[in-house]
mmCIF file of C-alpha atoms in Angstrom:
data_model
loop_
_atom_site.group_PDB
_atom_site.id
_atom_site.type_symbol
_atom_site.label_atom_id
_atom_site.label_comp_id
_atom_site.label_asym_id
_atom_site.label_seq_id
_atom_site.Cartn_x
_atom_site.Cartn_y
_atom_site.Cartn_z
ATOM 1 C CA MET A 1202 177.786 74.669 -70.936
ATOM 2 C CA LEU A 1203 178.768 77.872 -69.282
ATOM 3 C CA GLN A 1204 175.036 79.750 -68.439
ATOM 4 C CA LEU A 1205 174.827 83.451 -66.610
ATOM 5 C CA ASP A 1206 171.541 84.967 -64.780
ATOM 6 C CA SER A 1207 171.438 88.365 -63.939
ATOM 7 C CA VAL A 1208 175.458 88.608 -62.464
ATOM 8 C CA THR A 1209 176.107 91.394 -60.470
ATOM 9 C CA CYS A 1210 179.625 91.840 -59.032
ATOM 10 C CA GLY A 1211 182.681 94.393 -58.614
ATOM 11 C CA TYR A 1212 184.988 95.616 -56.323
ATOM 12 C CA GLY A 1213 184.885 95.959 -52.904
ATOM 13 C CA ARG A 1214 181.494 97.739 -52.038
ATOM 14 C CA VAL A 1215 181.480 99.099 -55.702
ATOM 15 C CA SER A 1216 179.198 97.276 -57.796
ATOM 16 C CA VAL A 1217 180.650 97.091 -61.800
ATOM 17 C CA VAL A 1218 178.948 94.965 -63.979
ATOM 18 C CA PHE A 1219 174.913 94.807 -63.534
ATOM 19 C CA ASP A 1220 172.885 92.135 -64.494
ATOM 20 C CA VAL A 1221 174.252 90.665 -67.145
ATOM 21 C CA SER A 1222 173.194 87.473 -68.657
ATOM 22 C CA LEU A 1223 174.752 85.252 -71.261
ATOM 23 C CA GLN A 1224 175.020 81.466 -72.290
ATOM 24 C CA VAL A 1225 177.850 79.662 -74.126
ATOM 25 C CA PRO A 1226 176.925 76.553 -75.754
ATOM 26 C CA ASP A 1227 178.884 73.174 -76.543
ATOM 27 C CA ALA A 1228 181.736 73.542 -78.839
ATOM 28 C CA GLN A 1229 180.824 77.718 -79.831
ATOM 29 C CA MET A 1230 182.090 80.869 -78.827
ATOM 30 C CA VAL A 1231 180.433 84.145 -77.815
ATOM 31 C CA ALA A 1232 182.553 87.284 -77.594
ATOM 32 C CA VAL A 1233 182.146 90.214 -74.896
ATOM 33 C CA LEU A 1234 182.519 93.372 -76.552
ATOM 34 C CA GLY A 1235 182.702 96.930 -75.683
ATOM 35 C CA ASN A 1236 185.067 99.630 -74.799
ATOM 36 C CA ASN A 1237 187.860 100.039 -72.282
ATOM 37 C CA GLY A 1238 185.913 100.062 -69.013
ATOM 38 C CA ALA A 1239 182.862 98.538 -69.868
ATOM 39 C CA GLY A 1240 183.741 95.920 -67.416
ATOM 40 C CA LYS A 1241 184.635 92.956 -69.467
ATOM 41 C CA THR A 1242 187.435 91.968 -67.372
ATOM 42 C CA THR A 1243 185.647 92.022 -64.009
ATOM 43 C CA LEU A 1244 182.698 90.020 -66.047
ATOM 44 C CA LEU A 1245 185.426 86.975 -66.814
ATOM 45 C CA ARG A 1246 187.033 87.313 -63.046
ATOM 46 C CA ALA A 1247 183.782 86.798 -61.484
ATOM 47 C CA VAL A 1248 183.006 83.520 -64.152
ATOM 48 C CA MET A 1249 186.410 82.227 -62.467
ATOM 49 C CA GLY A 1250 185.924 83.032 -58.995
ATOM 50 C CA LEU A 1251 188.040 85.447 -58.529
ATOM 51 C CA LEU A 1252 185.523 87.744 -57.554
ATOM 52 C CA PRO A 1253 182.151 87.144 -55.786
ATOM 53 C CA VAL A 1254 178.702 87.658 -57.352
ATOM 54 C CA ARG A 1255 176.559 89.720 -55.593
ATOM 55 C CA THR A 1256 173.402 88.453 -57.350
ATOM 56 C CA GLY A 1257 172.577 86.170 -59.977
ATOM 57 C CA THR A 1258 173.725 82.667 -60.460
ATOM 58 C CA ILE A 1259 176.600 81.055 -62.727
ATOM 59 C CA THR A 1260 175.729 77.738 -63.700
ATOM 60 C CA PHE A 1261 178.543 75.412 -65.878
ATOM 61 C CA ASP A 1262 177.278 72.180 -67.423
ATOM 62 C CA GLY A 1263 174.575 71.781 -65.119
ATOM 63 C CA THR A 1264 176.251 72.898 -62.067
ATOM 64 C CA ASN A 1265 175.844 76.053 -59.813
ATOM 65 C CA ILE A 1266 179.429 77.330 -59.318
ATOM 66 C CA THR A 1267 178.254 80.679 -58.341
ATOM 67 C CA LYS A 1268 180.394 80.144 -54.765
ATOM 68 C CA MET A 1269 182.486 78.254 -56.013
ATOM 69 C CA PRO A 1270 186.513 78.587 -55.683
ATOM 70 C CA THR A 1271 188.313 79.120 -58.344
ATOM 71 C CA ASN A 1272 190.534 75.906 -58.285
ATOM 72 C CA LYS A 1273 187.675 73.908 -58.131
ATOM 73 C CA ARG A 1274 186.483 75.849 -61.807
ATOM 74 C CA VAL A 1275 189.629 74.701 -63.065
ATOM 75 C CA ARG A 1276 189.164 71.151 -62.257
ATOM 76 C CA ARG A 1277 185.960 70.936 -63.437
ATOM 77 C CA GLY A 1278 187.293 71.936 -66.830
ATOM 78 C CA ILE A 1279 187.213 76.323 -66.986
ATOM 79 C CA ALA A 1280 190.696 77.092 -68.160
ATOM 80 C CA TYR A 1281 191.527 81.159 -68.340
ATOM 81 C CA VAL A 1282 193.727 83.256 -70.159
ATOM 82 C CA PRO A 1283 193.938 86.849 -68.670
ATOM 83 C CA GLN A 1284 195.265 89.539 -70.534
ATOM 84 C CA GLY A 1285 198.633 90.482 -71.046
ATOM 85 C CA GLN A 1286 200.141 86.808 -72.720
ATOM 86 C CA GLN A 1287 200.906 85.778 -69.273
ATOM 87 C CA SER A 1288 204.216 83.669 -68.036
ATOM 88 C CA PHE A 1289 207.134 82.468 -66.304
ATOM 89 C CA GLY A 1290 209.780 84.824 -68.112
ATOM 90 C CA GLN A 1291 212.767 83.204 -66.424
ATOM 91 C CA LEU A 1292 211.580 79.854 -67.332
ATOM 92 C CA THR A 1293 211.805 78.119 -70.768
ATOM 93 C CA ALA A 1294 208.758 77.958 -73.019
ATOM 94 C CA ARG A 1295 209.151 74.048 -72.521
ATOM 95 C CA GLU A 1296 209.320 74.420 -68.689
ATOM 96 C CA ASN A 1297 206.333 76.725 -68.961
ATOM 97 C CA LEU A 1298 204.298 73.962 -70.635
ATOM 98 C CA LYS A 1299 205.899 70.713 -68.403
ATOM 99 C CA LEU A 1300 205.038 73.195 -65.206
ATOM 100 C CA ILE A 1301 200.917 72.194 -66.020
ATOM 101 C CA ALA A 1302 201.711 68.884 -67.899
ATOM 102 C CA ASP A 1303 203.233 67.316 -65.103
ATOM 103 C CA HIS A 1304 200.650 67.440 -63.040
ATOM 104 C CA HIS A 1305 198.604 65.478 -65.375
ATOM 105 C CA GLY A 1306 200.400 62.670 -66.267
ATOM 106 C CA ALA A 1307 200.224 60.645 -69.135
ATOM 107 C CA ALA A 1308 197.091 63.223 -70.027
ATOM 108 C CA GLY A 1309 199.025 66.297 -69.574
ATOM 109 C CA ALA A 1310 202.363 64.508 -72.241
ATOM 110 C CA ARG A 1311 199.657 64.413 -74.777
ATOM 111 C CA ARG A 1312 197.654 67.851 -74.607
ATOM 112 C CA MET A 1313 201.274 69.328 -74.492
ATOM 113 C CA ALA A 1314 201.947 67.431 -77.894
ATOM 114 C CA GLU A 1315 198.366 68.276 -78.856
ATOM 115 C CA ALA A 1316 199.112 72.158 -77.793
ATOM 116 C CA LEU A 1317 202.153 72.585 -79.735
ATOM 117 C CA ASP A 1318 200.683 70.761 -83.004
ATOM 118 C CA LEU A 1319 197.832 73.581 -82.730
ATOM 119 C CA PHE A 1320 200.821 76.313 -82.314
ATOM 120 C CA PRO A 1321 204.026 74.521 -84.288
ATOM 121 C CA ALA A 1322 205.912 77.898 -84.360
ATOM 122 C CA LEU A 1323 206.425 77.043 -80.189
ATOM 123 C CA ARG A 1324 208.245 73.665 -81.121
ATOM 124 C CA ASP A 1325 211.494 75.829 -82.502
ATOM 125 C CA LEU A 1326 211.360 78.076 -79.500
ATOM 126 C CA LEU A 1327 210.717 75.912 -76.349
ATOM 127 C CA GLY A 1328 214.642 76.044 -75.232
ATOM 128 C CA ARG A 1329 214.152 80.313 -75.015
ATOM 129 C CA ARG A 1330 213.147 81.827 -72.064
ATOM 130 C CA ALA A 1331 209.102 83.121 -71.715
ATOM 131 C CA GLY A 1332 210.687 86.583 -71.347
ATOM 132 C CA LEU A 1333 212.138 86.961 -74.735
ATOM 133 C CA LEU A 1334 209.308 86.295 -76.678
ATOM 134 C CA SER A 1335 207.594 88.385 -78.727
ATOM 135 C CA GLY A 1336 203.770 89.568 -77.519
ATOM 136 C CA GLY A 1337 202.366 86.863 -79.931
ATOM 137 C CA GLN A 1338 204.402 84.184 -78.962
ATOM 138 C CA ARG A 1339 204.082 84.677 -75.141
ATOM 139 C CA GLN A 1340 200.104 84.333 -76.034
ATOM 140 C CA GLN A 1341 200.264 81.484 -77.617
ATOM 141 C CA LEU A 1342 202.217 80.094 -75.092
ATOM 142 C CA ALA A 1343 199.953 81.048 -72.708
ATOM 143 C CA ILE A 1344 196.632 79.666 -74.329
ATOM 144 C CA ALA A 1345 198.947 76.640 -75.112
ATOM 145 C CA ARG A 1346 199.240 75.904 -71.304
ATOM 146 C CA ALA A 1347 195.441 76.391 -70.399
ATOM 147 C CA LEU A 1348 195.109 73.667 -72.801
ATOM 148 C CA ILE A 1349 197.143 71.391 -71.012
ATOM 149 C CA THR A 1350 194.416 71.191 -68.743
ATOM 150 C CA GLY A 1351 192.093 69.853 -71.023
ATOM 151 C CA PRO A 1352 189.283 72.882 -70.579
ATOM 152 C CA GLN A 1353 185.992 72.116 -71.556
ATOM 153 C CA LEU A 1354 185.334 75.795 -71.695
ATOM 154 C CA ILE A 1355 188.256 78.448 -72.340
ATOM 155 C CA VAL A 1356 188.083 81.407 -71.068
ATOM 156 C CA LEU A 1357 190.193 84.237 -72.986
ATOM 157 C CA ASP A 1358 190.862 87.927 -72.221
ATOM 158 C CA GLU A 1359 192.187 90.282 -75.113
ATOM 159 C CA PRO A 1360 193.998 87.337 -76.765
ATOM 160 C CA THR A 1361 194.898 89.973 -79.789
ATOM 161 C CA GLU A 1362 195.925 92.498 -77.984
ATOM 162 C CA GLY A 1363 199.526 94.104 -79.062
ATOM 163 C CA ILE A 1364 199.952 91.494 -81.681
ATOM 164 C CA GLN A 1365 200.983 91.049 -84.772
ATOM 165 C CA PRO A 1366 198.024 90.423 -87.762
ATOM 166 C CA ASN A 1367 200.141 87.120 -89.128
ATOM 167 C CA VAL A 1368 200.097 85.689 -85.148
ATOM 168 C CA VAL A 1369 196.808 87.054 -84.701
ATOM 169 C CA ALA A 1370 195.735 84.849 -87.441
ATOM 170 C CA GLU A 1371 197.450 81.868 -86.312
ATOM 171 C CA ILE A 1372 195.833 82.229 -82.862
ATOM 172 C CA GLN A 1373 192.194 82.530 -84.635
ATOM 173 C CA ALA A 1374 193.012 79.126 -86.458
ATOM 174 C CA ALA A 1375 193.804 77.468 -83.700
ATOM 175 C CA ILE A 1376 190.985 78.735 -81.763
ATOM 176 C CA SER A 1377 188.684 77.608 -84.060
ATOM 177 C CA THR A 1378 190.509 74.376 -84.815
ATOM 178 C CA MET A 1379 189.753 73.852 -80.668
ATOM 179 C CA MET A 1380 186.158 74.194 -81.066
ATOM 180 C CA THR A 1381 185.906 71.984 -84.125
ATOM 181 C CA GLU A 1382 187.880 69.221 -83.452
ATOM 182 C CA SER A 1383 188.197 69.300 -79.458
ATOM 183 C CA GLY A 1384 184.310 70.763 -78.943
ATOM 184 C CA ILE A 1385 185.688 73.288 -76.525
ATOM 185 C CA SER A 1386 183.710 76.410 -75.643
ATOM 186 C CA VAL A 1387 184.913 79.709 -75.417
ATOM 187 C CA LEU A 1388 184.208 82.618 -73.735
ATOM 188 C CA MET A 1389 186.742 85.642 -75.186
ATOM 189 C CA VAL A 1390 186.983 89.371 -74.482
ATOM 190 C CA GLU A 1391 187.699 91.549 -77.570
ATOM 191 C CA GLN A 1392 187.709 94.996 -78.604
ATOM 192 C CA HIS A 1393 188.225 93.997 -82.309
ATOM 193 C CA VAL A 1394 185.404 93.771 -83.329
ATOM 194 C CA GLY A 1395 185.935 92.408 -86.729
ATOM 195 C CA TYR A 1396 187.935 89.651 -85.226
ATOM 196 C CA ALA A 1397 185.593 88.310 -82.501
ATOM 197 C CA LEU A 1398 182.359 88.351 -84.785
ATOM 198 C CA GLU A 1399 184.324 86.018 -87.318
ATOM 199 C CA MET A 1400 184.073 83.276 -85.094
ATOM 200 C CA ALA A 1401 181.542 84.153 -82.643
ATOM 201 C CA SER A 1402 178.095 82.048 -82.887
ATOM 202 C CA GLU A 1403 177.288 84.845 -80.525
ATOM 203 C CA PHE A 1404 178.145 88.641 -78.911
ATOM 204 C CA ILE A 1405 177.014 90.806 -76.136
ATOM 205 C CA VAL A 1406 177.823 94.479 -76.231
ATOM 206 C CA LEU A 1407 178.661 96.021 -72.138
ATOM 207 C CA ALA A 1408 178.309 99.430 -71.596
ATOM 208 C CA SER A 1409 179.558 100.605 -68.269
ATOM 209 C CA GLY A 1410 178.482 96.959 -66.697
ATOM 210 C CA ARG A 1411 175.158 96.692 -68.451
ATOM 211 C CA VAL A 1412 174.276 94.752 -71.971
ATOM 212 C CA VAL A 1413 173.453 97.232 -74.374
ATOM 213 C CA SER A 1414 173.045 94.941 -76.978
ATOM 214 C CA THR A 1415 173.234 91.477 -78.124
ATOM 215 C CA GLY A 1416 173.071 89.104 -81.358
ATOM 216 C CA GLN A 1417 174.458 86.270 -83.665
ATOM 217 C CA GLY A 1418 178.039 86.502 -84.794
ATOM 218 C CA GLY A 1419 179.377 86.926 -87.918
ATOM 219 C CA ALA A 1420 180.260 89.689 -90.464
ATOM 220 C CA ASP A 1421 176.423 90.871 -90.726
ATOM 221 C CA ALA A 1422 176.481 92.093 -86.980
ATOM 222 C CA VAL A 1423 179.840 94.165 -87.029
ATOM 223 C CA GLU A 1424 178.078 97.242 -87.673
ATOM 224 C CA GLN A 1425 175.468 96.515 -84.682
ATOM 225 C CA ALA A 1426 178.392 96.234 -82.248
ATOM 226 C CA ARG A 1427 180.094 98.788 -83.243
ATOM 227 C CA ALA A 1428 177.004 100.855 -83.131
ATOM 228 C CA ALA A 1429 176.315 99.841 -79.552
ATOM 229 C CA MET A 1430 179.974 100.345 -78.316
ATOM 230 C CA ALA A 1431 179.525 104.280 -79.884
ATOM 231 C CA LEU A 1432 176.957 105.181 -77.629
#
């Protein structure tokens, strides 16, 4: 689905991520772990075309997208949910969703209904302005908006940051359903190691922009990942 080969990227003249390789298989999750400043968000921004790749290649669904602009990556089936539960605060939750759905016609309306099935708590909040929602509700709204585009791959940056545990569980269940029932692949940046590895099939740990550990997901990998993050 998605493959990064020896990717180096950064800001201006400064490289932040160095020689990173990973592969996200169909309908599975790869977790990118690491402490603050490790280069996790920078890597996701390169995947989305928001930062140029200096060396290396990014391939999606068999096509080299290394130099492809962001809008074309989205049309090919990559959705991005950046850090911070982003939404249009002055619009209602329904208007936030319809803003995306209306661009996709009948398919958009169907996907909006499916997204609300994944996040049923949003149904009672559709008339509320997004700026008045809790952080967890805004995160659910942001993921629902991304799903309306009909992605093959969804890129999540810190989806549990600042969110209550009960809402984290709802988001976790929705992500699991996306993968098992819709075949969507997930590339997720996350600092909560246990949460990430519970769902991920594979993980990488970044430190100072470099891969310092890789492995299979699952509870048995938690100590390995935490030890790598403590280096």
